[in-house]
C-alpha cells in the first residue's frame, strides 16, 4: 500500500523520528519510495551528519545510517540529499 501511495510522487521528504526510527519505518519508507519510482528522497537526517566517523558507533543513529547506505546503494534509481 505504501508503494502504491508513493507512485507518481517526485519527492519524498521524510520527517520520521522517535518511534518511527525505533521501528525502522524510515527504511521502509525509503524502500517504498525506490520501488514506487520516486525521483528524490530527503531522509530524516536533520542536524546529524551520519557520515561523521563518530556516528558509526552510535546505536541511536543506526537506522539513519542504514537509510543513508540504502540510498547510496540505489543512487542509480533515486537521488537523495
Short mmCIF file of C-alpha atoms in Angstrom, two decimals:
data_model
loop_
_atom_site.label_atom_id
_atom_site.label_comp_id
_atom_site.label_asym_id
_atom_site.label_seq_id
_atom_site.Cartn_x
_atom_site.Cartn_y
_atom_site.Cartn_z
CA UNK A 1 0.00 0.00 0.00
CA UNK A 2 2.84 2.41 0.77
CA UNK A 3 4.44 1.86 -2.65
CA UNK A 4 1.07 2.47 -4.27
CA UNK A 5 0.60 5.68 -2.27
CA UNK A 6 4.01 7.00 -3.35
CA UNK A 7 3.62 6.25 -7.06
CA UNK A 8 3.60 9.42 -9.13
CA UNK A 9 5.38 11.45 -6.46
CA UNK A 10 8.50 13.36 -7.48
CA UNK A 11 9.96 13.85 -3.99
CA UNK A 12 9.56 12.28 -0.56
CA UNK A 13 10.69 14.27 2.46
CA UNK A 14 10.99 12.03 5.49
CA UNK A 15 10.41 13.54 8.89
CA UNK A 16 10.39 10.21 10.68
CA UNK A 17 11.51 10.44 14.29
CA UNK A 18 11.10 8.80 17.66
CA UNK A 19 9.14 5.57 17.44
CA UNK A 20 9.37 5.56 13.63
CA UNK A 21 13.16 5.41 13.87
CA UNK A 22 12.99 2.73 16.55
CA UNK A 23 10.83 0.56 14.28
CA UNK A 24 12.92 1.31 11.15
CA UNK A 25 9.97 2.96 9.40
CA UNK A 26 12.40 5.32 7.68
CA UNK A 27 13.98 2.31 5.91
CA UNK A 28 10.53 1.06 4.95
CA UNK A 29 9.66 4.50 3.56
CA UNK A 30 12.91 4.75 1.59
CA UNK A 31 12.48 1.24 0.12
CA UNK A 32 8.89 2.04 -0.84
CA UNK A 33 9.99 5.30 -2.47
CA UNK A 34 12.60 3.43 -4.53
CA UNK A 35 10.08 0.77 -5.56
CA UNK A 36 7.49 3.43 -6.44
CA UNK A 37 9.90 5.24 -8.74
CA UNK A 38 10.15 8.42 -6.68
CA UNK A 39 12.86 10.63 -8.15
CA UNK A 40 14.24 12.27 -5.00
CA UNK A 41 14.34 11.29 -1.32
CA UNK A 42 15.27 13.57 1.54
CA UNK A 43 15.89 11.40 4.62
CA UNK A 44 15.14 12.34 8.19
CA UNK A 45 18.71 13.31 8.97
CA UNK A 46 18.19 16.86 10.17
CA UNK A 47 21.11 18.22 12.17
CA UNK A 48 23.08 14.98 12.18
CA UNK A 49 25.98 14.17 9.90
CA UNK A 50 25.67 10.39 9.59
CA UNK A 51 28.86 10.29 7.52
CA UNK A 52 30.91 11.50 10.51
CA UNK A 53 33.11 8.68 11.91
CA UNK A 54 31.65 9.11 15.42
CA UNK A 55 28.14 8.40 14.10
CA UNK A 56 29.01 4.83 13.13
CA UNK A 57 29.33 3.75 16.76
CA UNK A 58 26.16 5.48 17.95
CA UNK A 59 23.31 2.94 18.18
CA UNK A 60 20.72 5.73 18.17
CA UNK A 61 21.82 6.63 14.63
CA UNK A 62 21.85 3.06 13.26
CA UNK A 63 18.51 3.45 11.48
CA UNK A 64 19.53 6.75 9.88
CA UNK A 65 22.85 5.28 8.74
CA UNK A 66 21.03 2.30 7.25
CA UNK A 67 18.81 4.63 5.20
CA UNK A 68 21.81 6.64 4.01
CA UNK A 69 23.51 3.41 2.93
CA UNK A 70 20.35 2.17 1.19
CA UNK A 71 20.06 5.42 -0.75
CA UNK A 72 23.73 5.31 -1.77
CA UNK A 73 23.33 1.70 -2.94
CA UNK A 74 20.34 2.74 -5.07
CA UNK A 75 21.59 6.09 -6.35
CA UNK A 76 21.04 4.93 -9.93
CA UNK A 77 17.32 4.63 -9.11
CA UNK A 78 16.73 7.57 -6.76
CA UNK A 79 18.52 10.82 -5.97
CA UNK A 80 18.91 11.90 -2.36
CA UNK A 81 20.06 14.84 -0.29
#
